[in-house]
Coordinates of C-alpha atoms in Angstrom, one line a residue:
X1 CA -33.1 -20.7 96.5
X2 CA -30.5 -18.0 95.5
X3 CA -28.3 -18.9 92.6
X4 CA -24.2 -18.4 92.8
X5 CA -24.6 -15.3 90.5
X6 CA -26.8 -13.8 93.1
X7 CA -24.2 -13.7 95.7
X8 CA -23.2 -10.4 97.3
X9 CA -20.7 -8.7 95.3
X10 CA -18.1 -8.6 98.2
X11 CA -18.4 -12.2 98.4
X12 CA -17.7 -12.9 94.7
X13 CA -14.9 -10.4 94.7
X14 CA -13.2 -11.9 97.7
X15 CA -13.5 -15.3 96.3
X16 CA -12.0 -14.3 93.1
X17 CA -9.0 -12.6 95.1
X18 CA -8.4 -15.6 97.3
X19 CA -8.5 -17.7 94.1
X20 CA -5.7 -15.6 92.8
X21 CA -3.6 -15.8 96.0
X22 CA -4.0 -19.7 95.9
X23 CA -2.5 -19.8 92.3
X24 CA 0.4 -17.6 93.5
X25 CA 1.1 -19.6 96.5
X26 CA 1.1 -22.9 94.8
X27 CA 3.4 -21.5 92.0
X28 CA 5.9 -20.4 94.4
X29 CA 5.6 -23.1 97.3
X30 CA 4.6 -25.9 95.2
X31 CA 7.7 -26.4 93.0
X32 CA 10.0 -28.1 93.3
X33 CA 8.3 -30.9 94.7
X34 CA 8.9 -31.5 98.4
X35 CA 7.5 -35.0 99.2
X36 CA 8.1 -38.5 97.8
X37 CA 4.4 -39.1 97.2
X38 CA 4.2 -36.2 95.0
X39 CA 7.4 -37.5 93.0
X40 CA 5.7 -40.9 92.7
X41 CA 2.6 -39.4 91.4
X42 CA 4.4 -37.3 88.8
X43 CA 6.5 -40.4 87.7
X44 CA 3.4 -42.7 87.2
X45 CA 1.7 -39.7 85.2
X46 CA 4.8 -39.1 83.1
X47 CA 4.8 -43.1 82.1
X48 CA 1.1 -42.6 81.3
X49 CA 1.8 -39.6 79.1
X50 CA 4.7 -41.3 77.3
X51 CA 2.7 -44.4 76.3
X52 CA 4.3 -46.6 79.0
X53 CA 0.9 -47.2 81.1
X54 CA 0.8 -47.2 84.7
X55 CA 4.3 -47.9 85.3
X56 CA 6.8 -46.9 87.9
X57 CA 10.6 -47.0 88.0
X58 CA 10.5 -48.8 84.5
X59 CA 8.1 -51.5 85.7
X60 CA 4.2 -51.9 85.3
X61 CA 2.7 -50.9 88.7
X62 CA -0.6 -50.7 90.8
X63 CA 1.2 -49.0 93.7
X64 CA -0.5 -45.8 93.5
X65 CA -4.4 -45.5 92.5
X66 CA -5.2 -44.6 89.0
X67 CA -7.7 -41.3 89.2
X68 CA -4.8 -38.7 90.0
X69 CA -2.1 -39.8 87.7
X70 CA -5.1 -39.9 84.9
X71 CA -5.8 -36.3 85.7
X72 CA -2.3 -35.3 85.6
X73 CA -1.2 -37.1 82.4
X74 CA -3.0 -35.0 79.8
X75 CA -1.4 -31.8 81.1
X76 CA 2.0 -33.6 81.0
X77 CA 1.3 -34.6 77.3
X78 CA 0.6 -30.8 76.5
X79 CA 4.1 -30.2 77.6
X80 CA 3.2 -28.0 80.8
X81 CA 6.2 -27.6 82.8
X82 CA 6.0 -28.3 86.6
X83 CA 5.4 -24.6 87.5
X84 CA 2.0 -24.8 85.5
X85 CA 1.4 -28.5 86.8
X86 CA 1.3 -27.5 90.4
X87 CA -1.5 -25.4 89.4
X88 CA -4.1 -28.0 88.9
X89 CA -4.3 -28.5 92.6
X90 CA -5.5 -24.9 93.4
X91 CA -7.8 -25.2 90.4
X92 CA -9.4 -28.3 91.9
X93 CA -9.6 -26.4 95.3
X94 CA -11.4 -23.5 93.7
X95 CA -13.7 -25.8 92.1
X96 CA -14.4 -27.4 95.6
X97 CA -14.9 -23.9 96.7
X98 CA -17.7 -23.4 94.0
X99 CA -19.4 -26.5 95.2
X100 CA -19.2 -25.3 98.8
X101 CA -20.8 -22.2 98.0
X102 CA -23.6 -23.8 96.1
X103 CA -24.0 -26.2 99.2
X104 CA -24.2 -23.1 101.4
X105 CA -26.9 -21.1 99.5
X106 CA -28.9 -24.1 99.2
X107 CA -28.8 -25.1 103.0
X108 CA -29.4 -21.4 104.1
X109 CA -31.7 -20.3 101.4
X110 CA -29.8 -17.1 101.9
X111 CA -27.6 -15.2 99.4
X112 CA -25.0 -14.9 102.1
X113 CA -24.7 -18.6 102.2
X114 CA -22.0 -18.4 99.4
X115 CA -19.6 -17.4 101.9
X116 CA -19.3 -21.2 102.6
X117 CA -17.2 -21.0 99.4
X118 CA -14.5 -18.8 100.8
X119 CA -14.6 -20.9 104.2
X120 CA -13.4 -23.8 101.8
X121 CA -10.6 -21.6 100.3
X122 CA -9.2 -20.1 103.6
X123 CA -9.3 -23.2 105.6
X124 CA -5.3 -23.7 106.1
X125 CA -5.1 -27.4 105.4
X126 CA -6.9 -26.8 102.1
X127 CA -4.7 -23.9 101.1
X128 CA -1.8 -26.1 101.9
X129 CA -2.8 -29.1 100.0
X130 CA -3.5 -26.8 96.9
X131 CA 0.2 -26.2 97.1
X132 CA 1.0 -30.0 96.6
X133 CA 1.0 -32.5 93.8
X134 CA -1.1 -34.8 96.3
X135 CA -4.8 -35.9 95.3
X136 CA -6.0 -34.1 98.3
X137 CA -7.5 -31.1 96.4
X138 CA -9.2 -33.6 93.9
X139 CA -10.6 -35.4 96.7
X140 CA -11.8 -32.5 98.4
X141 CA -13.7 -31.4 95.2
X142 CA -15.4 -34.8 94.8
X143 CA -16.4 -35.1 98.4
X144 CA -18.1 -31.6 98.0
X145 CA -19.6 -32.6 94.6
X146 CA -21.1 -35.6 96.2
X147 CA -22.4 -33.7 99.0
X148 CA -24.1 -31.2 96.7
X149 CA -25.7 -33.9 94.6
X150 CA -27.0 -35.5 97.8
X151 CA -28.3 -32.2 99.1
X152 CA -30.0 -31.2 95.6
X153 CA -31.7 -34.6 95.2
X154 CA -32.8 -34.8 98.8
X155 CA -34.7 -31.4 98.0
X156 CA -36.1 -32.9 94.8
X157 CA -36.9 -36.4 95.8
X158 CA -39.3 -37.3 93.1
X159 CA -36.6 -36.5 90.5
X160 CA -35.1 -39.7 89.6
X161 CA -32.9 -38.8 86.5
X162 CA -30.6 -41.5 85.4
X163 CA -28.1 -39.0 84.6
X164 CA -27.9 -37.9 88.2
X165 CA -27.5 -41.4 89.4
X166 CA -24.5 -42.2 86.8
X167 CA -22.8 -38.9 87.7
X168 CA -23.0 -39.7 91.4
X169 CA -21.7 -43.3 90.7
X170 CA -18.8 -41.9 88.6
X171 CA -17.9 -39.4 91.2
X172 CA -17.8 -41.9 94.0
X173 CA -15.8 -44.3 91.8
X174 CA -13.2 -41.3 91.0
X175 CA -13.1 -40.7 94.7
X176 CA -12.2 -44.4 95.7
X177 CA -9.5 -44.5 93.1
X178 CA -7.9 -41.2 94.1
X179 CA -7.8 -41.8 97.9
X180 CA -8.7 -45.3 98.5
X181 CA -9.4 -44.6 102.4
X182 CA -12.2 -42.4 101.2
X183 CA -14.0 -45.2 99.4
X184 CA -16.1 -45.7 102.6
X185 CA -17.4 -42.0 102.2
X186 CA -18.2 -42.4 98.7
X187 CA -20.3 -45.7 99.2
X188 CA -22.0 -44.2 102.2
X189 CA -23.1 -40.9 100.4
X190 CA -24.2 -43.3 97.2
X191 CA -26.2 -45.6 99.3
X192 CA -27.8 -42.7 101.6
X193 CA -29.0 -41.1 98.2
X194 CA -30.4 -44.3 96.8
X195 CA -32.2 -44.8 100.2
X196 CA -33.9 -41.3 100.2
X197 CA -35.3 -42.0 96.8
X198 CA -39.3 -42.1 97.4
X199 CA -39.9 -44.2 94.3
X200 CA -37.8 -46.1 91.7
X201 CA -35.2 -46.6 94.4
X202 CA -34.0 -49.5 92.6
X203 CA -33.5 -47.8 89.5
X204 CA -31.5 -45.1 91.0
X205 CA -29.4 -47.8 93.1
X206 CA -28.5 -49.8 90.2
X207 CA -27.5 -46.9 87.8
X208 CA -25.3 -45.4 90.5
X209 CA -23.8 -48.7 91.6
X210 CA -23.3 -49.7 88.2
X211 CA -21.3 -46.4 87.4
X212 CA -19.5 -46.7 90.6
X213 CA -18.5 -50.2 90.1
X214 CA -17.4 -50.2 86.4
X215 CA -14.4 -48.0 86.5
X216 CA -13.1 -50.0 89.7
X217 CA -13.7 -53.4 87.6
X218 CA -11.8 -51.9 84.8
X219 CA -8.9 -51.0 86.8
X220 CA -9.1 -54.5 88.6
X221 CA -9.3 -56.3 85.4
X222 CA -6.2 -54.5 84.2
X223 CA -4.3 -55.5 87.4
X224 CA -5.4 -59.0 87.0
X225 CA -4.3 -59.2 83.4
X226 CA -0.8 -57.6 84.2
X227 CA -0.2 -59.3 87.3
X228 CA -2.6 -62.0 87.7
X229 CA -3.6 -60.8 91.3
X230 CA -6.7 -59.4 92.7
X231 CA -5.8 -55.9 93.3
X232 CA -9.1 -53.7 93.3
X233 CA -7.6 -50.3 94.3
X234 CA -3.7 -50.5 94.7
X235 CA -1.1 -52.8 95.8
X236 CA -0.2 -50.6 98.8
X237 CA -2.9 -51.7 100.9
X238 CA -0.7 -54.5 102.5
X239 CA 2.2 -52.0 103.2
X240 CA -0.2 -49.6 104.7
X241 CA -1.8 -52.1 107.1
X242 CA 1.8 -53.1 108.3
X243 CA 2.6 -49.9 108.7
X244 CA 0.0 -48.9 110.9
X245 CA 0.0 -52.4 112.7
X246 CA 3.5 -53.6 114.0
X247 CA 5.5 -53.5 117.4
X248 CA 7.2 -50.1 116.5
X249 CA 3.9 -48.4 115.4
X250 CA 2.2 -45.6 117.7
X251 CA -0.9 -43.7 117.3
X252 CA 0.8 -40.9 115.6
X253 CA 3.8 -42.3 113.8
X254 CA 1.9 -42.7 110.5
X255 CA 4.4 -43.6 107.8
X256 CA 7.4 -42.7 110.2
X257 CA 8.0 -46.1 111.3
X258 CA 10.8 -48.6 110.7
X259 CA 9.7 -51.8 109.1
X260 CA 13.1 -52.5 107.6
X261 CA 13.1 -56.0 109.7
X262 CA 10.0 -57.0 107.8
X263 CA 11.4 -56.0 104.5
X264 CA 14.5 -57.9 104.8
X265 CA 12.8 -61.3 106.1
X266 CA 10.3 -61.1 103.4
X267 CA 13.0 -60.2 100.6
X268 CA 15.3 -63.1 102.0
X269 CA 12.3 -65.6 101.7
X270 CA 11.3 -64.4 98.3
X271 CA 14.5 -63.1 96.5
X272 CA 13.4 -63.9 93.1
X273 CA 11.1 -61.2 92.8
X274 CA 10.0 -58.9 95.7
X275 CA 8.2 -55.8 94.4
X276 CA 4.9 -54.0 95.5
X277 CA 2.9 -56.6 93.9
X278 CA 4.4 -59.6 95.3
X279 CA 5.0 -58.0 98.7
X280 CA 1.5 -56.7 99.1
X281 CA 0.0 -59.8 100.3
X282 CA 2.8 -60.8 102.5
X283 CA 2.7 -57.4 104.2
X284 CA -1.0 -57.7 104.8
X285 CA -0.1 -61.4 106.5
X286 CA 2.5 -60.0 108.8
X287 CA 0.1 -57.1 109.7
X288 CA -2.7 -59.7 110.5
X289 CA -0.3 -62.0 112.3
X290 CA 1.0 -59.4 114.4
X291 CA -2.8 -58.1 115.2
X292 CA -3.9 -61.7 116.2
X293 CA -0.9 -62.5 118.1
X294 CA -1.0 -59.0 120.2
X295 CA -4.8 -58.4 120.2
X296 CA -4.4 -56.2 123.4
X297 CA -1.6 -54.2 122.0
X298 CA -3.4 -53.9 118.8
X299 CA -6.8 -52.8 120.2
X300 CA -5.0 -50.0 122.5
X301 CA -3.4 -48.9 119.3
X302 CA -6.3 -48.9 117.2
X303 CA -8.2 -46.7 119.8
X304 CA -5.2 -44.4 120.0
X305 CA -5.1 -44.0 116.1
X306 CA -8.9 -43.4 116.2
X307 CA -8.1 -40.5 118.7
X308 CA -5.2 -39.0 116.5
X309 CA -7.8 -38.9 113.7
X310 CA -9.4 -35.9 115.4
X311 CA -6.0 -34.0 116.0
X312 CA -5.6 -30.9 114.2
X313 CA -2.2 -31.3 113.1
X314 CA 0.4 -33.8 112.3
X315 CA 4.2 -33.0 111.9
X316 CA 5.3 -33.8 108.4
X317 CA 7.6 -36.7 108.1
X318 CA 9.8 -34.3 106.3
X319 CA 10.5 -32.4 109.5
X320 CA 11.8 -29.3 107.7
X321 CA 8.5 -28.8 106.1
X322 CA 6.7 -28.3 109.5
X323 CA 7.1 -25.3 111.8
X324 CA 5.3 -24.3 115.2
X325 CA 3.3 -21.6 113.2
X326 CA 1.9 -23.9 111.1
X327 CA 0.8 -26.0 114.1
X328 CA -0.8 -23.1 115.9
X329 CA -2.6 -22.0 112.8
X330 CA -4.1 -25.6 112.1
X331 CA -5.2 -25.8 115.8
X332 CA -6.8 -22.5 115.6
X333 CA -8.8 -23.0 112.4
X334 CA -9.9 -26.4 113.5
X335 CA -11.2 -24.9 116.8
X336 CA -13.2 -22.2 114.8
X337 CA -14.6 -25.1 112.6
X338 CA -16.0 -27.1 115.6
X339 CA -17.0 -24.0 117.3
X340 CA -18.9 -23.1 114.0
X341 CA -20.6 -26.4 113.8
X342 CA -21.6 -26.3 117.2
X343 CA -23.3 -23.0 116.6
X344 CA -25.1 -24.7 113.7
X345 CA -26.4 -27.3 115.8
X346 CA -27.2 -25.3 118.5
X347 CA -29.4 -22.8 116.3
X348 CA -31.2 -25.9 114.4
X349 CA -34.4 -24.7 115.7
X350 CA -34.0 -21.4 113.6
X351 CA -32.8 -23.5 110.6
X352 CA -33.3 -27.3 110.9
X353 CA -30.5 -29.4 110.4
X354 CA -31.0 -31.2 106.8
X355 CA -30.6 -35.0 106.4
X356 CA -27.6 -34.6 104.1
X357 CA -25.7 -32.3 106.7
X358 CA -26.6 -34.9 109.5
X359 CA -25.0 -37.6 107.1
X360 CA -21.9 -35.3 106.6
X361 CA -21.3 -35.0 110.5
X362 CA -21.7 -38.5 111.0
X363 CA -19.4 -39.4 108.0
X364 CA -16.5 -37.2 109.7
X365 CA -16.8 -39.0 112.8
X366 CA -17.2 -42.5 111.4
X367 CA -14.2 -42.3 109.1
X368 CA -12.1 -42.2 112.3
X369 CA -12.2 -46.0 113.1
X370 CA -12.4 -46.7 109.4
X371 CA -9.0 -44.9 108.8
X372 CA -7.6 -46.4 112.1
X373 CA -7.4 -49.9 110.6
X374 CA -4.4 -48.6 108.8
X375 CA -3.2 -45.2 110.3
X376 CA -4.4 -42.0 110.7
X377 CA -3.2 -38.7 109.4
X378 CA -4.6 -35.3 109.0
X379 CA -3.7 -35.2 105.4
X380 CA -6.2 -38.4 104.8
X381 CA -8.9 -36.5 106.8
X382 CA -8.5 -33.2 105.3
X383 CA -11.2 -33.7 102.4
X384 CA -13.7 -34.2 105.1
X385 CA -12.8 -30.9 107.0
X386 CA -14.2 -29.2 103.9
X387 CA -17.6 -30.4 104.9
X388 CA -17.1 -28.8 108.3
X389 CA -16.0 -25.6 106.8
X390 CA -19.3 -25.4 105.0
X391 CA -21.2 -26.1 108.0
X392 CA -19.0 -23.4 110.0
X393 CA -20.1 -21.0 107.3
X394 CA -23.8 -22.0 107.5
X395 CA -23.4 -21.6 111.2
X396 CA -22.2 -18.1 111.0
X397 CA -25.0 -17.3 108.5
X398 CA -27.8 -18.6 110.9
X399 CA -26.1 -17.1 113.8
X400 CA -25.7 -13.3 112.1
X401 CA -29.3 -13.7 110.7
X402 CA -30.8 -14.7 114.2
X403 CA -28.8 -11.8 115.7
X404 CA -30.3 -9.3 113.0
X405 CA -33.9 -10.5 113.4
X406 CA -33.6 -10.5 117.2
X407 CA -32.4 -6.7 117.1
X408 CA -35.1 -5.9 114.3
X409 CA -37.7 -7.4 116.8
X410 CA -36.2 -5.4 119.5
X411 CA -36.6 -2.0 117.7
X412 CA -40.1 -2.8 116.6
X413 CA -41.0 -3.4 120.0
X414 CA -39.5 -0.4 121.3
X415 CA -41.3 1.7 118.7
X416 CA -44.5 0.1 119.6
X417 CA -43.8 0.9 123.3
X418 CA -43.1 4.6 122.6
X419 CA -46.4 5.0 120.9
X420 CA -48.3 3.8 123.9

């Protein structure tokens, strides 16, 4: 298998130039922060950096999951200004691009397979995420890291190093505690890697599951000690469930839905303390109450949210941040991804589709109903799009290789005929 350093010089140069462009774009577009989620993550990271722990607005909190604030906090301790802090996301996306390039080389066995790294960088949703303080760039890097782990382990199925199992588990935990809705992806990838072990399957499964479970258990224990409640990931799950399941919700509404009446009703019932911790279970109860009381409406809404998962573009809730050009680019890019994936599948006789590739495509589709339990947004799906970007690049390499082989065969056939 070709190594990264054996990639064509043009690919390496293009990757380096695109990396510089991403840094420049993030430096100009990423500051000041534009979205409330970004402000929240920075606030929690600042609290950690200043010794206040996981706190928000002066109070201990578990509303935001811990991975991303923990990544940001050391840079705040170092005194990095916001203009430098926003460069963390493009750096992580570049790391994702390196993982993507390694996957492309591994799958194709062709040094041009490293173009998959460029595909990851230029995919518009990835580039957009790199200019935000969202955890999406981190999640993209972790998803592709897990995919690369799965691919390399699958090709060396008798290699059962305990270190690999631990790394897989830790990456899965970091992903789950960064973007909780991607916990399903993490668990599925870890389970698939364990299942594919030919021997010592139990050992790999035990080590990877322990490495996955311990960080989550530590966070859950902290929450139990702090709040006396079982909160394995974050205290926003009940609110998110209600946002996606109430009379005003639509398949495309996302967080742009009015739940003021629920807030007022619950705060009037429990006026003594109504914060994200105390409200979480009550929001969850209200959502389940609506679902069970309106099963037909809830089912139709669920199907609509599942379909919305596959939409290439969702207008930002902050409407000033969206544009018709962005929508057009998003649709065109997603169409290209699907065309590349279709090409990869169509040419499977030229290069068989590996088990990990089948798993990635299955995960992309299977996440639709998983995310639709709450609500679906392109931003939540975006890290999985990186898997399609890699498959797009693989499909293009296989197609071009097949065309060149066909032309070479035709030319040789013509030369033989001319000698007759």
